[in-house]
CSV table of C-alpha atoms in Angstrom, one decimal:
chain,number,residue,atom,x,y,z
B,1,ASP,CA,130.0,213.4,6.8
B,2,VAL,CA,130.7,217.0,5.8
B,3,LYS,CA,132.0,217.6,2.3
B,4,VAL,CA,133.5,220.6,0.5
B,5,THR,CA,134.7,219.9,-3.0
B,6,GLN,CA,136.7,222.1,-5.4
B,7,SER,CA,136.5,221.7,-9.1
B,8,SER,CA,140.2,221.1,-9.7
B,9,ARG,CA,143.2,220.1,-7.7
B,10,TYR,CA,145.8,221.5,-10.1
B,11,LEU,CA,145.3,224.2,-12.8
B,12,VAL,CA,147.7,225.9,-15.1
B,13,LYS,CA,146.6,229.1,-16.9
B,14,ARG,CA,148.2,231.7,-19.0
B,15,THR,CA,148.5,235.4,-18.1
B,16,GLY,CA,145.4,237.3,-19.1
B,17,GLU,CA,143.0,234.3,-19.1
B,18,LYS,CA,139.8,234.4,-17.2
B,19,VAL,CA,139.8,231.7,-14.6
B,20,PHE,CA,136.9,230.1,-12.7
B,21,LEU,CA,137.4,228.2,-9.5
B,22,GLU,CA,134.3,226.4,-8.2
B,23,CYS,CA,133.4,225.2,-4.7
B,24,VAL,CA,130.5,223.0,-3.7
B,25,GLN,CA,129.4,222.1,-0.2
B,26,ASP,CA,126.7,219.6,0.7
B,27,MET,CA,126.0,220.8,4.3
B,28,ASP,CA,123.4,223.5,3.6
B,29,HIS,CA,125.8,226.1,5.0
B,30,GLU,CA,124.9,229.7,4.7
B,31,ASN,CA,128.4,231.1,4.8
B,32,MET,CA,131.2,230.3,2.3
B,33,PHE,CA,134.7,231.7,2.0
B,34,TRP,CA,137.6,231.9,-0.5
B,35,TYR,CA,141.2,232.1,0.7
B,36,ARG,CA,144.5,232.0,-0.9
B,37,GLN,CA,147.5,230.4,0.9
B,38,ASP,CA,151.1,231.4,0.2
B,39,PRO,CA,154.3,230.3,2.0
B,40,GLY,CA,155.1,232.7,4.8
B,41,LEU,CA,151.9,234.6,4.4
B,42,GLY,CA,149.4,232.0,5.6
B,43,LEU,CA,145.7,232.1,4.8
B,44,ARG,CA,144.3,235.3,3.4
B,45,LEU,CA,140.6,235.9,3.0
B,46,ILE,CA,139.6,237.0,-0.5
B,47,TYR,CA,135.8,237.1,-0.4
B,48,PHE,CA,133.1,235.5,1.6
B,49,SER,CA,129.3,235.1,1.1
B,50,TYR,CA,126.6,234.8,3.7
B,51,ASP,CA,123.7,234.0,1.4
B,52,VAL,CA,122.8,233.5,-2.2
B,53,LYS,CA,123.8,236.5,-4.3
B,54,MET,CA,125.3,238.2,-1.2
B,55,LYS,CA,129.1,238.8,-0.9
B,56,GLU,CA,131.6,240.7,1.2
B,57,LYS,CA,135.1,241.6,0.4
B,58,GLY,CA,137.8,240.1,2.5
B,59,ASP,CA,141.3,241.4,3.0
B,60,ILE,CA,142.7,240.9,-0.5
B,61,PRO,CA,139.8,241.2,-3.1
B,62,GLU,CA,141.7,243.1,-5.8
B,63,GLY,CA,141.8,241.1,-9.0
B,64,TYR,CA,139.1,238.7,-8.0
B,65,SER,CA,135.3,238.5,-8.1
B,66,VAL,CA,132.8,235.9,-6.9
B,67,SER,CA,129.5,234.5,-7.7
B,68,ARG,CA,126.9,232.7,-5.6
B,69,GLU,CA,123.8,231.8,-7.6
B,70,LYS,CA,122.9,228.7,-5.5
B,71,LYS,CA,123.4,228.1,-1.8
B,72,GLU,CA,125.7,225.1,-2.3
B,73,ARG,CA,128.0,226.7,-4.8
B,74,PHE,CA,130.5,229.5,-4.5
B,75,SER,CA,132.7,230.5,-7.5
B,76,LEU,CA,135.9,232.5,-7.5
B,77,ILE,CA,136.7,234.4,-10.7
B,78,LEU,CA,140.1,235.8,-11.8
B,79,GLU,CA,139.0,238.2,-14.5
B,80,SER,CA,142.5,238.5,-16.0
B,81,ALA,CA,145.0,236.1,-14.4
B,82,SER,CA,148.4,237.4,-13.5
B,83,THR,CA,151.5,235.6,-12.3
B,84,ASN,CA,151.1,237.1,-8.8
B,85,GLN,CA,147.9,235.1,-8.5
B,86,THR,CA,149.8,231.8,-8.6
B,87,SER,CA,148.8,230.3,-5.3
B,88,MET,CA,146.9,227.6,-3.4
B,89,TYR,CA,143.2,228.5,-3.3
B,90,LEU,CA,141.1,227.1,-0.5
B,91,CYS,CA,137.3,227.2,-0.2
B,92,ALA,CA,135.5,226.8,3.2
B,93,SER,CA,132.0,226.8,4.5
B,94,THR,CA,130.3,227.2,7.9
B,95,VAL,CA,126.8,227.4,9.2
B,96,SER,CA,127.5,230.3,11.5
B,97,SER,CA,129.5,228.6,14.3
B,98,TYR,CA,133.2,229.0,14.4
B,99,GLU,CA,134.3,225.7,12.7
B,100,GLN,CA,135.0,226.2,9.1
B,101,TYR,CA,135.1,223.2,6.8
B,102,PHE,CA,137.7,223.3,4.1
B,103,GLY,CA,138.0,221.8,0.6
B,104,PRO,CA,141.2,220.2,-0.6
B,105,GLY,CA,142.4,223.2,-2.4
B,106,THR,CA,143.3,224.2,-6.0
B,107,ARG,CA,146.9,224.8,-6.8
B,108,LEU,CA,146.8,227.4,-9.6
B,109,THR,CA,149.8,228.3,-11.6
B,110,VAL,CA,149.7,231.3,-13.9
B,111,THR,CA,152.4,231.4,-16.5
D,1,GLN,CA,148.9,245.1,14.0
D,2,LYS,CA,147.5,241.8,12.9
D,3,GLU,CA,144.8,240.2,15.0
D,4,VAL,CA,146.8,237.0,15.3
D,5,GLU,CA,150.5,236.4,15.0
D,6,GLN,CA,152.2,233.1,14.7
D,7,ASP,CA,155.8,232.1,14.1
D,8,PRO,CA,155.8,230.1,10.8
D,9,GLY,CA,158.8,228.0,11.8
D,10,PRO,CA,159.6,225.5,10.4
D,11,LEU,CA,160.0,223.3,13.4
D,12,SER,CA,161.7,219.9,13.3
D,13,VAL,CA,161.8,217.5,16.2
D,14,PRO,CA,162.6,213.9,16.9
D,15,GLU,CA,159.8,211.4,17.5
D,16,GLY,CA,158.7,211.4,21.2
D,17,ALA,CA,159.6,215.1,21.8
D,18,ILE,CA,157.2,217.6,23.4
D,19,VAL,CA,156.2,220.2,20.9
D,20,SER,CA,155.1,223.7,21.8
D,21,LEU,CA,153.3,225.8,19.2
D,22,ASN,CA,152.4,229.4,20.0
D,23,CYS,CA,150.4,232.4,18.9
D,24,THR,CA,149.8,235.9,20.2
D,25,TYR,CA,146.7,238.0,19.6
D,26,SER,CA,145.9,241.6,19.8
D,27,ASN,CA,142.3,242.0,21.1
D,28,SER,CA,141.8,241.3,24.8
D,29,ALA,CA,138.0,240.8,24.1
D,30,PHE,CA,138.7,237.6,22.1
D,31,GLN,CA,137.3,234.6,24.0
D,32,TYR,CA,137.3,231.6,21.7
D,33,PHE,CA,140.5,230.1,20.4
D,34,MET,CA,141.0,227.4,17.8
D,35,TRP,CA,143.7,225.2,16.4
D,36,TYR,CA,143.6,223.8,12.9
D,37,ARG,CA,145.8,221.1,11.5
D,38,GLN,CA,146.7,221.0,7.8
D,39,TYR,CA,148.4,218.0,6.2
D,40,SER,CA,150.3,218.4,3.0
D,41,ARG,CA,148.1,218.9,-0.1
D,42,LYS,CA,144.9,219.0,2.1
D,43,GLY,CA,142.7,221.7,3.5
D,44,PRO,CA,142.9,222.6,7.2
D,45,GLU,CA,140.7,220.7,9.7
D,46,LEU,CA,139.7,221.8,13.2
D,47,LEU,CA,141.9,220.1,15.8
D,48,MET,CA,140.8,221.7,19.1
D,49,TYR,CA,139.2,224.8,20.5
D,50,THR,CA,139.1,226.4,23.9
D,51,TYR,CA,136.9,229.0,25.4
D,52,SER,CA,138.3,231.8,27.6
D,53,SER,CA,141.3,230.9,29.8
D,54,GLY,CA,142.8,227.7,30.9
D,55,ASN,CA,143.7,224.3,29.5
D,56,LYS,CA,141.9,221.8,27.4
D,57,GLU,CA,143.3,218.3,26.8
D,58,ASP,CA,142.5,215.8,24.1
D,59,GLY,CA,144.8,212.8,24.1
D,60,ARG,CA,148.3,213.9,23.4
D,61,PHE,CA,147.2,217.4,22.6
D,62,THR,CA,146.7,220.3,25.1
D,63,ALA,CA,145.5,223.7,24.2
D,64,GLN,CA,146.3,226.5,26.6
D,65,VAL,CA,145.2,230.1,26.8
D,66,ASP,CA,146.8,232.9,28.9
D,67,LYS,CA,144.5,235.9,28.5
D,68,SER,CA,146.7,238.1,30.7
D,69,SER,CA,149.5,238.0,28.1
D,70,LYS,CA,147.2,237.3,25.1
D,71,TYR,CA,149.1,234.1,24.4
D,72,ILE,CA,147.8,230.8,23.1
D,73,SER,CA,149.7,227.5,22.9
D,74,LEU,CA,149.3,224.0,21.6
D,75,PHE,CA,151.4,221.3,23.2
D,76,ILE,CA,151.9,217.9,21.6
D,77,ARG,CA,153.2,215.2,23.9
D,78,ASP,CA,155.0,212.1,22.6
D,79,SER,CA,155.0,213.5,19.1
D,80,GLN,CA,154.7,211.1,16.2
D,81,PRO,CA,155.7,211.3,12.5
D,82,SER,CA,152.0,211.4,11.8
D,83,ASP,CA,151.8,214.7,13.6
D,84,SER,CA,153.9,216.3,10.8
D,85,ALA,CA,151.7,219.0,9.4
D,86,THR,CA,151.1,222.8,9.5
D,87,TYR,CA,149.3,224.0,12.6
D,88,LEU,CA,147.3,227.2,12.4
D,89,CYS,CA,145.8,229.1,15.3
D,90,ALA,CA,142.5,230.9,14.6
D,91,ILE,CA,140.2,233.3,16.4
D,92,PRO,CA,136.7,234.2,15.5
D,93,ASP,CA,135.9,237.8,14.5
D,94,ARG,CA,133.8,239.0,17.4
D,95,GLY,CA,132.1,241.6,15.3
D,96,SER,CA,130.9,239.0,12.7
D,97,THR,CA,128.0,236.6,12.9
D,98,LEU,CA,129.2,235.1,9.6
D,99,GLY,CA,131.8,232.7,10.9
D,100,ARG,CA,134.8,234.8,9.8
D,101,LEU,CA,138.1,233.7,11.4
D,102,TYR,CA,141.4,235.4,11.9
D,103,PHE,CA,144.2,232.9,11.1
D,104,GLY,CA,147.8,232.9,12.2
D,105,ARG,CA,150.3,232.2,9.4
D,106,GLY,CA,150.7,228.6,10.5
D,107,THR,CA,153.7,226.7,11.9
D,108,GLN,CA,155.1,223.9,9.8
D,109,LEU,CA,156.0,220.9,12.0
D,110,THR,CA,158.1,217.9,11.0
D,111,VAL,CA,158.5,215.0,13.4
D,112,TRP,CA,161.3,212.6,12.3
D,113,PRO,CA,161.6,209.0,13.3
């Protein structure tokens, strides 16, 4: 059974903090994605990665960076958290077909 | 213009109703169309996909594509409270071999008993 896990379900951070969100998949997928989901705006792609140490910007990369040191793990980093980064963050992976497998999401609140 | 447009609703229907969820898309070259379902506090999961035009049926769910008008639909027959979720249409980026998808904003559906 496919599995994508995210390090936290809920997270509260203060403005200016550095925040790490981690995602792990056990399916040996090459491609991994980070989205944020906001009411009325839907899923927006932040970054994606197609191999270890490889990354591509999505539609809204500003204020975020990513790291992929191992195939199964993809981290999203908020260098200096701001209140407008309060959101639901979803990680997904895929082998190269069109079905993406999503994690349960991390609800991040920045105060 | 966004690649995929979807009315976010919300949509509220009584149990047993027929539900119609819709998206429009911009690129006539798109050929593969998907619907994801997302329950509250969970990640989206693939519900159905169709290739090119026509209908595809899976139990109470029917996915339909009208390429002439660039319109895709998901119909739910005999809707149940367990169908309450957000439904997202998605289309693969044809220029990408990396599995990137364009998502609609999602329609929040509530089926009340």
